[in-house]
mmCIF file of C-alpha atoms in Angstrom:
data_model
loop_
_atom_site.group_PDB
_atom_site.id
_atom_site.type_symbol
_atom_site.label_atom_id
_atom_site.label_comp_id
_atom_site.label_asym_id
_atom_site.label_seq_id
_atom_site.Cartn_x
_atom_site.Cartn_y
_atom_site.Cartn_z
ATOM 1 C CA UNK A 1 -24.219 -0.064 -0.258
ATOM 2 C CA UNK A 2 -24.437 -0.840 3.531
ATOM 3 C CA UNK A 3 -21.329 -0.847 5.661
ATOM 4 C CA UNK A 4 -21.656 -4.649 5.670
ATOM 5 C CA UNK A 5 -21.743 -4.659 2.067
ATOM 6 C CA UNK A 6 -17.820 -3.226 1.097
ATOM 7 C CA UNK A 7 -16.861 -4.003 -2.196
ATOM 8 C CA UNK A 8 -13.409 -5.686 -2.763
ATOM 9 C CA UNK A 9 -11.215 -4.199 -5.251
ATOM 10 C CA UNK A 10 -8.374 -6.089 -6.379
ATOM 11 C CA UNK A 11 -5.307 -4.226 -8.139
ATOM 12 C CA UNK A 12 -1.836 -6.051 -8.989
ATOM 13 C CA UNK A 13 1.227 -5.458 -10.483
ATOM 14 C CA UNK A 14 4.698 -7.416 -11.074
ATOM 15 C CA UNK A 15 7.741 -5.952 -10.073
ATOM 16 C CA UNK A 16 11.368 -6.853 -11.651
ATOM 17 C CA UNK A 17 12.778 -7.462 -8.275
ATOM 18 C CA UNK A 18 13.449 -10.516 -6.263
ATOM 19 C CA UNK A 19 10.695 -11.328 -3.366
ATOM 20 C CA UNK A 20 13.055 -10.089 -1.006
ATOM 21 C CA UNK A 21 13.913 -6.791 -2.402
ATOM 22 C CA UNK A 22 10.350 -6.310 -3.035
ATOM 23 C CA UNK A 23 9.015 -7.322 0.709
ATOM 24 C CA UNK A 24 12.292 -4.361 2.195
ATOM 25 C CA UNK A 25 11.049 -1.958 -0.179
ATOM 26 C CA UNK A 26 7.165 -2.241 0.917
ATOM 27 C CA UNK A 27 7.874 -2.787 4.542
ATOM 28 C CA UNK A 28 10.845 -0.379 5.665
ATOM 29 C CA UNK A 29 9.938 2.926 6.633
ATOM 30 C CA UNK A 30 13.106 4.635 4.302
ATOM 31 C CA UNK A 31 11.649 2.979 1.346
ATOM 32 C CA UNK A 32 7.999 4.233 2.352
ATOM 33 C CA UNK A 33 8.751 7.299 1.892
ATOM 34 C CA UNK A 34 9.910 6.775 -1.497
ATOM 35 C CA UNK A 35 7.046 5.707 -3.461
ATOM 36 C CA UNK A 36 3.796 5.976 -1.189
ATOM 37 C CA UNK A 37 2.404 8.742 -3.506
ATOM 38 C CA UNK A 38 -0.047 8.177 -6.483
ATOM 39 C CA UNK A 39 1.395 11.336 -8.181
ATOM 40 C CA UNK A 40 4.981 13.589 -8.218
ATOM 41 C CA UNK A 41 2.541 16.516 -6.930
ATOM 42 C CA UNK A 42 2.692 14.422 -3.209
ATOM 43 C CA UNK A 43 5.187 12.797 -1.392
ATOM 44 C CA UNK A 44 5.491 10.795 1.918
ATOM 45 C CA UNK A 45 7.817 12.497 4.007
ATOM 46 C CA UNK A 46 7.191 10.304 7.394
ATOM 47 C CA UNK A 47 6.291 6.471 7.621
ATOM 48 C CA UNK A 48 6.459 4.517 10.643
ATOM 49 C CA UNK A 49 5.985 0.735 10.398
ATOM 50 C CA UNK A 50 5.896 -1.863 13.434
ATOM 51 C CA UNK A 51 5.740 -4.754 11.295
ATOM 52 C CA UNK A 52 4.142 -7.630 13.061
ATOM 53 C CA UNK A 53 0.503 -8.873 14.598
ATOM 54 C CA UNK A 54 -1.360 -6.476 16.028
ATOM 55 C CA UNK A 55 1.519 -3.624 15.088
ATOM 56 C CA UNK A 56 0.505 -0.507 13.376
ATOM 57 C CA UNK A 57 1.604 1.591 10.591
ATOM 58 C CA UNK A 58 1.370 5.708 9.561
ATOM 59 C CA UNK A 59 2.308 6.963 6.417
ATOM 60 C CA UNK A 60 1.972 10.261 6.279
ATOM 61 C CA UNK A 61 0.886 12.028 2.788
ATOM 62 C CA UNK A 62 1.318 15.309 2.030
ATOM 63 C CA UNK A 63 0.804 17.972 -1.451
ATOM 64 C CA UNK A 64 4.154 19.099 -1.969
ATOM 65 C CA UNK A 65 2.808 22.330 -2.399
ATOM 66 C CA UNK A 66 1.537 22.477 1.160
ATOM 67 C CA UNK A 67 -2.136 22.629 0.387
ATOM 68 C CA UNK A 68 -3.212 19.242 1.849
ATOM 69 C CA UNK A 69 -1.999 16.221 3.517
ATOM 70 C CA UNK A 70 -3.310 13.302 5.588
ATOM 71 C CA UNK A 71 -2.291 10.507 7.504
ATOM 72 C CA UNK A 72 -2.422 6.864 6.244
ATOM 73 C CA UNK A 73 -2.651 4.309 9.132
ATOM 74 C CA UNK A 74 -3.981 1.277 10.519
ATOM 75 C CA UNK A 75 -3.113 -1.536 12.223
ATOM 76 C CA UNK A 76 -1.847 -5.273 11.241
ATOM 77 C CA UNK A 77 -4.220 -8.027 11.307
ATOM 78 C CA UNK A 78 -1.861 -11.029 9.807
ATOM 79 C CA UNK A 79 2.354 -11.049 9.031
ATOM 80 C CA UNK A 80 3.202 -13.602 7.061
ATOM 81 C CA UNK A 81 7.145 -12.799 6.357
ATOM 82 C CA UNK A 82 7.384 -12.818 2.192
ATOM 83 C CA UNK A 83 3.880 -13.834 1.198
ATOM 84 C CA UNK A 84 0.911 -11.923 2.958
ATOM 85 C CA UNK A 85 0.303 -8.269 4.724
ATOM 86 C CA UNK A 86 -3.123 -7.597 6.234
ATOM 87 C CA UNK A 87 -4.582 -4.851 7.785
ATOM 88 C CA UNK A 88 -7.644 -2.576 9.128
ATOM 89 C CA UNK A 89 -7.463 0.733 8.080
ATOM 90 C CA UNK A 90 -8.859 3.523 10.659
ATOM 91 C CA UNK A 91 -12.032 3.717 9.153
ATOM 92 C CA UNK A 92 -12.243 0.084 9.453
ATOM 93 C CA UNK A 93 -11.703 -1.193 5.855
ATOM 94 C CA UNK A 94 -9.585 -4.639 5.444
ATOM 95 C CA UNK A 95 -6.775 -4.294 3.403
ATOM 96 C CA UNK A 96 -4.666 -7.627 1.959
ATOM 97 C CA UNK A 97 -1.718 -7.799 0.507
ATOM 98 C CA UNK A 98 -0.025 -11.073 -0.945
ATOM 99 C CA UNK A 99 3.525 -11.189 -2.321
ATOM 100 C CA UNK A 100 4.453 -14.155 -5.164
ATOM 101 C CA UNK A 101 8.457 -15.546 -6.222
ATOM 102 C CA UNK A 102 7.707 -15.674 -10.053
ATOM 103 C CA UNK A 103 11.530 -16.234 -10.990
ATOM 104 C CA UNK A 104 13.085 -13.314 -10.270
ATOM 105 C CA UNK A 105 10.040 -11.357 -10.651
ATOM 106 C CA UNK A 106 7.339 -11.169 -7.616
ATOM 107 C CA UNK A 107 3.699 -10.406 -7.843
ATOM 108 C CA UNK A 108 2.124 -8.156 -5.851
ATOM 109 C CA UNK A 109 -1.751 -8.025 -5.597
ATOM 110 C CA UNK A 110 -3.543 -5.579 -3.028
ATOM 111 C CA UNK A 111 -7.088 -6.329 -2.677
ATOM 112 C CA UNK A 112 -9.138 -3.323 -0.029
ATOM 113 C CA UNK A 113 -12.582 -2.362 0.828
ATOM 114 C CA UNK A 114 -14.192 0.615 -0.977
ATOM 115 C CA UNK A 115 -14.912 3.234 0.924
ATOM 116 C CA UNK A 116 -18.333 5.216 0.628
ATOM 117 C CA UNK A 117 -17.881 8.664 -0.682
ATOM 118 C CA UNK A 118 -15.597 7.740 -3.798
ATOM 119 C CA UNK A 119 -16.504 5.949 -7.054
ATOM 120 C CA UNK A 120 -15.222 2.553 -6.891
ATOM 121 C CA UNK A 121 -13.670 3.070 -10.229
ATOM 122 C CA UNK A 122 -11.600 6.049 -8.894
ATOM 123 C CA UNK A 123 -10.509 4.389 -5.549
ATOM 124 C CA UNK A 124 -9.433 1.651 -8.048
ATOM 125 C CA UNK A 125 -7.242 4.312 -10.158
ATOM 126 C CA UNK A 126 -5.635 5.533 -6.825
ATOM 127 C CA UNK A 127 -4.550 2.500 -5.463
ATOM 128 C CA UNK A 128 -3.456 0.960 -8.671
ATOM 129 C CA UNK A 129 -1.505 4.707 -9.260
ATOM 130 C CA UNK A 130 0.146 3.796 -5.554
ATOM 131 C CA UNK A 131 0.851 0.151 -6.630
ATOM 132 C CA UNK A 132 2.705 1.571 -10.239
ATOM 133 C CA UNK A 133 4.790 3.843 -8.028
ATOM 134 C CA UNK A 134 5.878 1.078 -5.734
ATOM 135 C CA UNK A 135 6.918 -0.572 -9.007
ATOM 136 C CA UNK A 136 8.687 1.921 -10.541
ATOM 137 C CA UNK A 137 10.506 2.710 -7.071
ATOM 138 C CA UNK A 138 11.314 -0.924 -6.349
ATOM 139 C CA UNK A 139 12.980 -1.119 -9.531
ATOM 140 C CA UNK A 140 14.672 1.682 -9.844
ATOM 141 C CA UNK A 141 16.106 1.615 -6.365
#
């Protein structure tokens, strides 16, 4: 698959939270922290987040054990306050997020570009493992 040629991968989850709850807790750098982790083994222990056109974003991602870590970063291509996040990754990817009011649940559905060294069925795991965290966070918290 060329460079040209990305496929799209799509995950989604809905969260028991109000839209608003669910935009503060994806978007503020003390909830970042909190759930931007696929697994209890890593944890986020810096975010920084300059929400807004041409802003950019680093979450940093680390093995609690020490052993690896890596920054997650980009920069935002599109703000649209309560329905829609995009972004470019570093590497260049595109990355969209859209936020739905069902009631007082909201929808969340993340759709990125697959990278090249991964199967696409395991960079679809990850991010949905990232998106079920954000859940679980956001309604816990």
């Amino acid at each position: 698959m060329t460079a040209e040629q990305k496929a799209a991968i799509t995950v989604e989850t809905t969260v028991h939270a109000p839209i608003e709850k669910v935009w503060a807790c994806w978007t503020e750098p003390q909830h970042i922290t909190g759930w931007s982790f696929a697994t209890d083994e890593w944890h986020a222990p810096k975010a920084e987040n300059d929400l807004r056109t041409g802003g950019t974003f680093l979450t940093r991602m680390e093995a609690k054990d020490g052993s690896f870590g890596f920054d997650f970063s980009g920069v935002y291509d599109e703000v649209q306050l309560h329905e829609l996040i995009s972004y470019t990754l570093g590497d260049g990817r595109k990355v969209t997020v859209t936020f739905s009011s069902q009631g007082s649940d909201t929808k969340v559905i993340q759709v990125f570009e697959a990278e090249g060294e991964n199967p696409v069925e395991m960079q679809q795991a990850g991010w949905q493992a990232f998106l079920d965290n954000f859940k679980k966070y956001c309604e816990a918290s």
